[in-house]
Tab-separated table of C-alpha atoms in Angstrom:
chain	number	residue	atom	x	y	z
A	9	UNK	CA	-19.256	44.697	13.771
A	10	UNK	CA	-16.195	42.906	14.259
A	11	UNK	CA	-18.122	39.556	13.726
A	12	UNK	CA	-19.679	41.066	10.571
A	13	UNK	CA	-16.545	42.201	9.214
A	14	UNK	CA	-15.407	38.294	9.352
A	15	UNK	CA	-18.406	37.110	7.885
A	16	UNK	CA	-18.016	39.684	4.893
A	17	UNK	CA	-14.523	38.714	4.630
A	18	UNK	CA	-15.141	35.290	4.538
A	19	UNK	CA	-17.817	35.611	1.970
A	20	UNK	CA	-15.732	37.840	-0.648
A	21	UNK	CA	-12.922	35.573	-0.215
A	22	UNK	CA	-15.187	32.383	-0.603
A	23	UNK	CA	-16.824	34.415	-3.489
A	24	UNK	CA	-13.258	35.153	-5.851
A	25	UNK	CA	-11.779	31.593	-4.883
A	26	UNK	CA	-14.894	29.953	-5.977
A	27	UNK	CA	-15.402	32.461	-9.094
A	28	UNK	CA	-12.044	31.633	-9.958
A	29	UNK	CA	-12.045	27.961	-9.551
A	30	UNK	CA	-15.479	27.818	-11.770
A	31	UNK	CA	-13.942	29.766	-14.333
A	32	UNK	CA	-10.735	27.231	-14.696
A	33	UNK	CA	-12.690	24.353	-15.917
A	34	UNK	CA	-13.657	26.397	-18.784
A	35	UNK	CA	-11.055	28.218	-19.516
A	36	UNK	CA	-8.520	25.305	-19.543
A	37	UNK	CA	-11.327	23.529	-22.043
A	38	UNK	CA	-11.305	26.561	-24.480
A	39	UNK	CA	-7.086	26.966	-24.438
A	40	UNK	CA	-6.400	23.040	-24.835
A	41	UNK	CA	-8.855	23.242	-28.319
A	42	UNK	CA	-7.198	26.373	-29.038
A	43	UNK	CA	-3.679	25.182	-28.508
A	44	UNK	CA	-3.843	21.322	-29.330
A	45	UNK	CA	-7.180	21.636	-31.404
A	46	UNK	CA	-8.470	17.940	-29.819
A	47	UNK	CA	-11.382	17.805	-27.855
A	48	UNK	CA	-10.118	14.924	-26.196
A	49	UNK	CA	-6.765	16.605	-24.888
A	50	UNK	CA	-8.440	19.564	-23.603
A	51	UNK	CA	-11.147	17.163	-21.597
A	52	UNK	CA	-8.337	15.377	-20.382
A	53	UNK	CA	-6.421	18.459	-18.722
A	54	UNK	CA	-9.847	19.346	-17.045
A	55	UNK	CA	-10.251	15.556	-15.545
A	56	UNK	CA	-6.756	15.902	-14.466
A	57	UNK	CA	-7.158	18.813	-12.509
A	58	UNK	CA	-10.475	17.351	-10.836
A	59	UNK	CA	-10.110	13.529	-10.690
A	60	UNK	CA	-7.134	13.755	-7.956
A	61	UNK	CA	-9.740	15.481	-5.499
A	62	UNK	CA	-10.435	11.755	-4.301
A	63	UNK	CA	-6.791	11.679	-2.676
A	64	UNK	CA	-6.241	15.371	-1.851
A	65	UNK	CA	-9.949	15.925	-0.166
A	66	UNK	CA	-9.099	13.665	2.959
A	67	UNK	CA	-5.791	14.466	3.865
A	68	UNK	CA	-6.559	18.407	3.665
A	69	UNK	CA	-9.449	17.704	5.761
A	70	UNK	CA	-7.145	15.791	8.345
A	71	UNK	CA	-4.918	18.664	8.139
A	72	UNK	CA	-7.511	21.391	8.670
A	73	UNK	CA	-8.833	19.835	11.723
A	74	UNK	CA	-5.541	19.496	13.144
A	75	UNK	CA	-4.129	22.987	12.432
A	76	UNK	CA	-4.332	25.452	14.860
A	77	UNK	CA	-4.676	28.029	11.711
A	78	UNK	CA	-6.735	26.488	9.240
A	79	UNK	CA	-6.922	29.985	7.612
A	80	UNK	CA	-3.017	30.108	6.658
A	81	UNK	CA	-3.462	26.226	5.353
A	82	UNK	CA	-6.031	27.502	2.986
A	83	UNK	CA	-3.668	30.615	1.138
A	84	UNK	CA	-1.169	28.275	0.805
A	85	UNK	CA	-3.214	25.961	-1.032
A	86	UNK	CA	-4.981	28.560	-2.868
A	87	UNK	CA	-1.379	29.803	-3.871
A	88	UNK	CA	-0.452	26.717	-4.807
A	89	UNK	CA	-3.622	26.127	-7.098
A	90	UNK	CA	-2.920	29.505	-8.964
A	91	UNK	CA	0.605	28.684	-9.386
A	92	UNK	CA	-0.494	25.355	-11.493
A	93	UNK	CA	-2.873	26.592	-13.476
A	94	UNK	CA	0.006	28.786	-14.562
A	95	UNK	CA	2.348	26.286	-15.002
A	96	UNK	CA	-0.332	24.643	-17.504
A	97	UNK	CA	-0.994	27.668	-19.192
A	98	UNK	CA	2.713	27.955	-20.181
A	99	UNK	CA	3.353	24.540	-20.713
A	100	UNK	CA	0.379	23.539	-23.183
A	101	UNK	CA	1.855	23.381	-26.671
A	102	UNK	CA	5.330	23.672	-25.658
A	103	UNK	CA	5.292	20.097	-23.306
A	104	UNK	CA	3.466	16.765	-24.087
A	105	UNK	CA	-0.303	16.853	-22.970
A	106	UNK	CA	0.475	14.033	-20.158
A	107	UNK	CA	2.952	16.731	-18.794
A	108	UNK	CA	0.036	18.966	-18.430
A	109	UNK	CA	-2.067	16.373	-17.145
A	110	UNK	CA	0.202	15.378	-14.316
A	111	UNK	CA	0.581	18.934	-13.494
A	112	UNK	CA	-3.244	19.744	-13.181
A	113	UNK	CA	-3.378	16.505	-11.416
A	114	UNK	CA	-1.475	17.856	-8.935
A	115	UNK	CA	-3.532	21.198	-8.350
A	116	UNK	CA	-6.632	18.908	-8.236
A	117	UNK	CA	-5.104	17.650	-4.943
A	118	UNK	CA	-5.785	20.852	-3.668
A	119	UNK	CA	-9.420	21.304	-5.399
A	120	UNK	CA	-11.479	20.800	-2.341
A	121	UNK	CA	-9.756	23.731	-0.068
A	122	UNK	CA	-11.699	26.128	-2.712
A	123	UNK	CA	-15.164	24.118	-1.522
A	124	UNK	CA	-15.184	22.227	1.642
A	125	UNK	CA	-12.576	23.592	3.229
A	126	UNK	CA	-13.987	27.451	3.133
A	127	UNK	CA	-17.086	25.997	4.075
A	128	UNK	CA	-15.934	23.634	6.948
A	129	UNK	CA	-15.164	26.667	8.728
A	130	UNK	CA	-18.294	28.930	8.771
A	131	UNK	CA	-19.269	27.989	12.009
A	132	UNK	CA	-16.056	29.274	13.494
A	133	UNK	CA	-16.539	32.510	11.563
A	134	UNK	CA	-19.994	33.756	13.178
A	135	UNK	CA	-22.190	32.931	16.323
A	136	UNK	CA	-24.472	30.137	16.789
A	137	UNK	CA	-27.362	33.071	16.303
A	138	UNK	CA	-26.171	33.985	12.814
A	139	UNK	CA	-25.149	30.967	11.653
A	140	UNK	CA	-28.342	30.130	9.262
A	141	UNK	CA	-27.780	33.651	7.804
A	142	UNK	CA	-24.536	33.209	7.013
A	143	UNK	CA	-25.088	29.300	5.642
A	144	UNK	CA	-27.448	30.872	2.989
A	145	UNK	CA	-24.677	33.260	2.013
A	146	UNK	CA	-22.166	30.811	1.679
A	147	UNK	CA	-24.715	28.509	-0.374
A	148	UNK	CA	-25.362	31.825	-2.327
A	149	UNK	CA	-21.555	32.168	-3.467
A	150	UNK	CA	-21.521	28.646	-4.976
A	151	UNK	CA	-23.829	29.843	-7.186
A	152	UNK	CA	-22.598	33.394	-8.217
A	153	UNK	CA	-19.196	31.411	-8.883
A	154	UNK	CA	-21.323	29.225	-11.126
A	155	UNK	CA	-23.106	32.424	-12.333
A	156	UNK	CA	-19.694	34.252	-13.222
A	157	UNK	CA	-17.270	32.154	-13.794
A	158	UNK	CA	-18.279	30.047	-17.104
A	159	UNK	CA	-19.643	33.602	-18.573
A	160	UNK	CA	-16.631	35.627	-17.607
A	161	UNK	CA	-14.243	32.546	-18.942
A	162	UNK	CA	-16.269	32.937	-22.460
A	163	UNK	CA	-16.432	36.530	-22.621
A	164	UNK	CA	-12.955	36.971	-21.833
A	165	UNK	CA	-11.865	34.616	-24.164
A	166	UNK	CA	-13.519	36.195	-27.225
A	167	UNK	CA	-12.411	39.206	-26.393
A	168	UNK	CA	-8.784	38.577	-25.549
A	169	UNK	CA	-8.214	35.066	-26.300
A	170	UNK	CA	-8.653	31.610	-24.528
A	171	UNK	CA	-5.009	32.053	-22.512
A	172	UNK	CA	-6.421	35.724	-21.108
A	173	UNK	CA	-9.225	33.810	-19.480
A	174	UNK	CA	-6.744	31.078	-17.358
A	175	UNK	CA	-5.197	34.536	-16.330
A	176	UNK	CA	-8.196	36.453	-14.830
A	177	UNK	CA	-8.997	32.700	-12.853
A	178	UNK	CA	-5.421	32.909	-11.602
A	179	UNK	CA	-6.086	36.709	-10.608
A	180	UNK	CA	-9.433	35.571	-8.897
A	181	UNK	CA	-7.677	32.891	-6.689
A	182	UNK	CA	-5.196	35.144	-5.605
A	183	UNK	CA	-7.729	37.739	-4.519
A	184	UNK	CA	-9.284	35.521	-1.897
A	185	UNK	CA	-5.566	35.000	-0.502
A	186	UNK	CA	-6.059	37.804	2.014
A	187	UNK	CA	-9.141	36.665	3.640
A	188	UNK	CA	-8.217	33.028	3.724
A	189	UNK	CA	-5.145	33.915	5.935
A	190	UNK	CA	-7.730	36.019	8.363
A	191	UNK	CA	-10.177	33.654	8.973
A	192	UNK	CA	-10.179	32.213	12.721
A	193	UNK	CA	-8.490	29.644	14.518
A	194	UNK	CA	-9.607	26.112	15.437
A	195	UNK	CA	-10.223	26.314	19.455
A	196	UNK	CA	-8.206	23.981	21.288
A	197	UNK	CA	-10.760	21.360	22.328
A	198	UNK	CA	-11.965	20.766	18.839
A	199	UNK	CA	-8.758	20.298	17.333
A	200	UNK	CA	-7.600	16.554	16.774
A	201	UNK	CA	-4.937	15.508	19.235
A	202	UNK	CA	-1.179	15.662	17.853
A	203	UNK	CA	-0.840	11.951	19.310
A	204	UNK	CA	-3.353	10.460	16.918
A	205	UNK	CA	-1.869	9.050	13.737
A	206	UNK	CA	-3.107	10.382	9.871
A	207	UNK	CA	-3.948	7.182	9.015
A	208	UNK	CA	-6.328	6.612	12.368
A	209	UNK	CA	-7.957	10.287	11.450
A	210	UNK	CA	-8.610	9.566	7.353
A	211	UNK	CA	-10.495	6.438	8.594
A	212	UNK	CA	-12.555	8.204	11.152
A	213	UNK	CA	-13.360	11.273	8.595
A	214	UNK	CA	-14.766	8.104	5.921
A	215	UNK	CA	-16.218	6.166	8.685
A	216	UNK	CA	-18.102	9.290	9.285
A	217	UNK	CA	-19.524	9.289	5.957
A	218	UNK	CA	-19.968	5.604	5.729
A	219	UNK	CA	-21.419	4.961	8.758
A	220	UNK	CA	-23.814	7.339	8.738
A	221	UNK	CA	-26.785	6.194	6.295
A	222	UNK	CA	-28.251	9.831	5.775
A	223	UNK	CA	-24.870	11.127	4.740
A	224	UNK	CA	-23.766	8.401	2.896
A	225	UNK	CA	-26.915	7.868	0.812
A	226	UNK	CA	-26.328	11.834	0.087
A	227	UNK	CA	-22.767	11.673	-0.683
A	228	UNK	CA	-23.194	8.567	-3.297
A	229	UNK	CA	-25.918	10.442	-5.297
A	230	UNK	CA	-24.263	13.330	-5.460
A	231	UNK	CA	-21.197	11.638	-6.651
A	232	UNK	CA	-22.912	9.786	-9.527
A	233	UNK	CA	-24.669	12.633	-10.765
A	234	UNK	CA	-21.370	14.893	-10.579
A	235	UNK	CA	-19.909	12.401	-13.441
A	236	UNK	CA	-23.101	13.620	-15.558
A	237	UNK	CA	-22.470	17.324	-14.819
A	238	UNK	CA	-18.953	16.728	-15.790
A	239	UNK	CA	-19.827	15.512	-18.921
A	240	UNK	CA	-22.021	18.158	-19.803
A	241	UNK	CA	-19.444	20.913	-18.982
A	242	UNK	CA	-17.109	19.170	-21.207
A	243	UNK	CA	-19.339	19.222	-23.860
A	244	UNK	CA	-20.445	22.618	-23.681
A	245	UNK	CA	-18.221	24.038	-26.169
A	246	UNK	CA	-19.230	21.503	-28.692
A	247	UNK	CA	-22.566	22.381	-28.236
A	248	UNK	CA	-22.142	26.143	-28.600
A	249	UNK	CA	-19.795	25.456	-31.641
A	250	UNK	CA	-22.533	23.514	-33.616
A	251	UNK	CA	-25.731	25.295	-32.256
A	252	UNK	CA	-24.515	28.476	-32.376
A	253	UNK	CA	-21.352	28.470	-34.456
A	254	UNK	CA	-18.590	29.517	-31.714
A	255	UNK	CA	-17.215	27.254	-28.698
A	256	UNK	CA	-17.351	30.327	-26.532
A	257	UNK	CA	-20.816	30.415	-26.952
A	258	UNK	CA	-21.439	26.998	-25.397
A	259	UNK	CA	-19.518	28.241	-22.153
A	260	UNK	CA	-21.800	30.962	-21.629
A	261	UNK	CA	-24.681	28.569	-21.829
A	262	UNK	CA	-23.252	27.374	-18.591
A	263	UNK	CA	-24.171	30.615	-16.968
A	264	UNK	CA	-28.155	29.878	-17.690
A	265	UNK	CA	-27.658	26.566	-15.276
A	266	UNK	CA	-26.084	28.850	-12.991
A	267	UNK	CA	-28.899	31.443	-12.717
A	268	UNK	CA	-31.491	29.040	-12.773
A	269	UNK	CA	-29.650	27.381	-10.047
A	270	UNK	CA	-29.884	30.538	-8.241
A	271	UNK	CA	-33.352	31.604	-8.852
A	272	UNK	CA	-34.489	28.137	-7.192
A	273	UNK	CA	-32.315	28.171	-4.060
A	274	UNK	CA	-33.760	31.800	-3.501
A	275	UNK	CA	-37.198	30.506	-3.651
A	276	UNK	CA	-36.572	27.167	-1.310
A	277	UNK	CA	-34.950	29.432	1.190
A	278	UNK	CA	-38.466	31.030	1.501
A	279	UNK	CA	-40.605	27.925	1.522
A	280	UNK	CA	-37.781	25.575	3.497
A	281	UNK	CA	-40.647	23.300	4.464
A	282	UNK	CA	-41.646	22.597	0.750
A	283	UNK	CA	-39.505	19.401	0.468
A	284	UNK	CA	-37.075	18.003	2.825
A	285	UNK	CA	-33.262	18.197	1.883
A	286	UNK	CA	-33.395	14.137	1.242
A	287	UNK	CA	-35.930	14.412	-0.968
A	288	UNK	CA	-34.929	17.193	-3.211
A	289	UNK	CA	-31.408	15.451	-3.521
A	290	UNK	CA	-33.164	12.283	-5.544
A	291	UNK	CA	-35.225	14.578	-7.281
A	292	UNK	CA	-32.650	16.932	-8.555
A	293	UNK	CA	-31.273	13.708	-10.430
A	294	UNK	CA	-34.882	13.139	-12.151
A	295	UNK	CA	-34.985	17.119	-13.295
A	296	UNK	CA	-30.972	16.841	-14.677
A	297	UNK	CA	-31.617	13.330	-16.834
A	298	UNK	CA	-34.501	15.630	-18.254
A	299	UNK	CA	-32.361	18.145	-19.105
A	300	UNK	CA	-30.105	16.477	-20.678
A	301	UNK	CA	-32.393	14.361	-23.025
A	302	UNK	CA	-33.331	18.033	-24.210
A	303	UNK	CA	-30.105	18.792	-24.506
A	304	UNK	CA	-28.952	15.520	-26.623
A	305	UNK	CA	-31.949	16.443	-29.133
A	306	UNK	CA	-29.252	18.729	-31.018
A	307	UNK	CA	-31.564	21.231	-31.393
A	308	UNK	CA	-31.023	24.808	-30.650
A	309	UNK	CA	-34.091	25.968	-28.995
A	310	UNK	CA	-34.416	22.877	-27.046
A	311	UNK	CA	-30.703	23.610	-25.837
A	312	UNK	CA	-31.874	27.095	-24.636
A	313	UNK	CA	-34.830	24.962	-22.312
A	314	UNK	CA	-32.126	22.241	-21.323
A	315	UNK	CA	-29.685	24.599	-19.383
A	316	UNK	CA	-31.806	26.721	-17.264
A	317	UNK	CA	-33.611	23.498	-16.368
A	318	UNK	CA	-30.414	21.607	-15.632
A	319	UNK	CA	-29.750	24.430	-13.103
A	320	UNK	CA	-32.879	23.755	-11.727
A	321	UNK	CA	-31.718	20.271	-10.348
A	322	UNK	CA	-27.905	21.192	-9.847
A	323	UNK	CA	-28.969	24.395	-7.561
A	324	UNK	CA	-31.131	22.857	-5.335
A	325	UNK	CA	-28.872	19.634	-5.203
A	326	UNK	CA	-26.037	21.472	-3.792
A	327	UNK	CA	-27.722	23.342	-1.196
A	328	UNK	CA	-29.892	20.098	0.004
A	329	UNK	CA	-26.594	18.427	0.063
A	330	UNK	CA	-24.924	21.170	2.400
A	331	UNK	CA	-28.214	20.847	4.559
A	332	UNK	CA	-27.490	16.906	4.946
A	333	UNK	CA	-23.833	17.352	5.916
A	334	UNK	CA	-24.139	20.494	8.222
A	335	UNK	CA	-27.279	18.509	9.837
A	336	UNK	CA	-24.968	14.745	10.107
A	337	UNK	CA	-21.851	16.360	10.545
A	338	UNK	CA	-19.828	15.638	13.874
A	339	UNK	CA	-18.221	19.065	15.047
A	340	UNK	CA	-14.392	17.334	15.221
A	341	UNK	CA	-15.006	15.808	12.053
A	342	UNK	CA	-16.744	18.679	10.282
A	343	UNK	CA	-12.877	19.499	8.131
A	344	UNK	CA	-13.064	15.777	7.021
A	345	UNK	CA	-16.247	15.332	6.092
A	346	UNK	CA	-16.515	18.492	4.139
A	347	UNK	CA	-13.411	17.929	2.160
A	348	UNK	CA	-13.649	14.345	1.354
A	349	UNK	CA	-17.213	15.055	0.262
A	350	UNK	CA	-15.983	17.717	-1.893
A	351	UNK	CA	-13.206	15.540	-3.220
A	352	UNK	CA	-15.487	12.909	-3.987
A	353	UNK	CA	-17.869	15.191	-5.738
A	354	UNK	CA	-14.727	16.834	-7.786
A	355	UNK	CA	-13.460	13.346	-8.718
A	356	UNK	CA	-16.957	12.262	-10.101
A	357	UNK	CA	-16.842	15.473	-12.088
A	358	UNK	CA	-13.477	14.838	-13.426
A	359	UNK	CA	-14.368	10.850	-14.200
A	360	UNK	CA	-17.540	12.556	-16.469
A	361	UNK	CA	-15.469	15.109	-17.962
A	362	UNK	CA	-12.633	12.655	-18.748
A	363	UNK	CA	-15.225	10.037	-20.995
A	364	UNK	CA	-16.721	12.823	-22.395
A	365	UNK	CA	-14.028	13.887	-24.883
A	366	UNK	CA	-13.568	10.731	-26.563
A	367	UNK	CA	-17.549	9.873	-26.585
A	368	UNK	CA	-18.653	13.603	-27.408
A	369	UNK	CA	-16.125	12.636	-30.878
A	370	UNK	CA	-17.883	9.876	-32.020
A	371	UNK	CA	-21.326	11.340	-31.000
A	372	UNK	CA	-21.776	14.307	-29.030
A	373	UNK	CA	-25.786	13.359	-28.532
A	374	UNK	CA	-24.208	9.962	-27.413
A	375	UNK	CA	-22.329	11.635	-25.128
A	376	UNK	CA	-25.571	13.692	-23.684
A	377	UNK	CA	-27.435	10.413	-23.384
A	378	UNK	CA	-24.835	8.659	-21.614
A	379	UNK	CA	-24.844	11.311	-18.935
A	380	UNK	CA	-28.652	11.206	-18.881
A	381	UNK	CA	-28.549	7.942	-17.661
A	382	UNK	CA	-25.913	8.449	-15.267
A	383	UNK	CA	-28.551	10.482	-13.516
A	384	UNK	CA	-30.559	8.068	-13.524
A	385	UNK	CA	-28.248	5.516	-12.342
A	386	UNK	CA	-27.960	8.453	-9.056
A	387	UNK	CA	-31.778	8.339	-8.696
A	388	UNK	CA	-31.719	4.392	-8.253
A	389	UNK	CA	-28.453	4.470	-5.757
A	390	UNK	CA	-30.831	6.878	-3.491
A	391	UNK	CA	-33.186	4.250	-3.566
A	392	UNK	CA	-30.952	1.511	-2.524
A	393	UNK	CA	-29.751	3.271	0.186
A	394	UNK	CA	-33.497	4.236	1.052
A	395	UNK	CA	-34.588	0.379	1.384
A	396	UNK	CA	-35.139	-1.102	4.412
A	397	UNK	CA	-36.698	0.220	7.470
A	398	UNK	CA	-36.097	3.636	7.705
A	399	UNK	CA	-33.874	5.439	10.548
A	400	UNK	CA	-31.467	1.920	10.797
A	401	UNK	CA	-28.386	3.810	10.134
A	402	UNK	CA	-25.739	4.736	12.578
A	403	UNK	CA	-24.714	8.151	13.167
A	404	UNK	CA	-21.760	9.071	14.628
A	405	UNK	CA	-22.884	12.640	15.823
A	406	UNK	CA	-24.367	12.001	19.215
A	407	UNK	CA	-26.416	15.223	18.876
A	408	UNK	CA	-28.566	14.268	16.004
A	409	UNK	CA	-30.718	11.154	15.511
A	410	UNK	CA	-30.468	9.590	12.064
A	411	UNK	CA	-34.590	8.884	11.687
A	412	UNK	CA	-35.354	10.872	8.770
A	413	UNK	CA	-38.897	12.454	10.190
A	414	UNK	CA	-36.992	13.366	13.467
A	415	UNK	CA	-34.643	15.291	11.558
A	416	UNK	CA	-37.705	16.945	9.933
A	417	UNK	CA	-39.704	17.758	13.062
A	418	UNK	CA	-36.455	19.776	14.238
A	419	UNK	CA	-35.855	21.397	11.650
A	420	UNK	CA	-38.932	22.594	11.402
A	421	UNK	CA	-39.514	23.465	14.841
A	422	UNK	CA	-36.122	25.768	14.601
A	423	UNK	CA	-37.643	27.022	11.616
A	424	UNK	CA	-41.000	28.718	13.530
A	425	UNK	CA	-38.303	29.343	16.422
A	426	UNK	CA	-36.242	31.827	14.947
A	427	UNK	CA	-36.763	33.646	11.015
A	428	UNK	CA	-33.187	33.447	10.000
A	429	UNK	CA	-33.348	29.547	10.537
A	430	UNK	CA	-35.542	29.555	7.434
A	431	UNK	CA	-32.250	29.932	5.516
A	432	UNK	CA	-30.204	27.029	6.986
A	433	UNK	CA	-32.628	24.829	5.373
A	434	UNK	CA	-31.703	25.987	1.922
A	435	UNK	CA	-27.959	25.612	2.704
């Protein structure tokens, strides 16, 4: 009973924090457009809060692996992130945009705490027997947050103004503080020894990704793909304004992506052997490219089709990426691999959002075509990492084999032995 309570506390906190995070991006876009009247300025603020995650994620992962009470660290990061959103909201229109971007960049250093920081702690919340079901539930919190966050931002902004949307996102993040503080402590034997230098810990985290070919491949594809997804999100208010007459309608369209992503992951959880996670990762980029091409056609009917289609790519890609990370990450590097991977993805997303504003001002269809080309590049990067003999990478996790077929055979065997294990393969 205590373990079940801990899991639901974890899920509630993660859902609130991630919903607030997903809401904050569209809310900042809307308030930036409302205050400055410039799509370029609005996208710059969004880029600032995302692109700096590349620096924050690895350091935060080191602190998590070193900390005896990582929950308290997560709670502090969430509080600081929420405070930064308030400062940006108050400052926009009263200080230069560059100052707001700097504050956003500071907040972005803590961004990985809301994603990889939570997920890396999941094996310490539940027992191994309950972990497969817990993994599925954790992945669903991302999908639900993506569904609720943008829609709530659009609805609140439409009813009470763009500033109110930022306030609600701050409130959601703050609701997650109690759950974060009560996360379990890290066992003494797993925590990085204090004499180890921070630089050595950082290097070990990056080596854990780079030296594992399968993990490096999944990370590269997801980061490049996130650049294209960032362009789509930054263009969503302009898409809504052009197609439906209001920028808020474009933000609500993002909920169509989240809804189809949730549905796709539900189907995959029931058919875990339909496709391997590694295969799903590259297939998802092709689906996203097609969706972006449809959105670039500049027709409302095709746009309505394009958004759910994009979700069919985004949702399974995230679930497959989690599956690869859980499969490949050594226990002693888990925090660093999850937060570093999350920070790289957030940074890729931020770069996409940053270039979207100026390009969309010149040509909205042109920006979407570039996003489609980025998805093609992501698929090509998968092929590049897959060149040569299969299984020739070196896995730093001594408990797993880098050969893809061996991983799949292990996953299949686990699924046959434990019905709950089928859920893990979709997350």
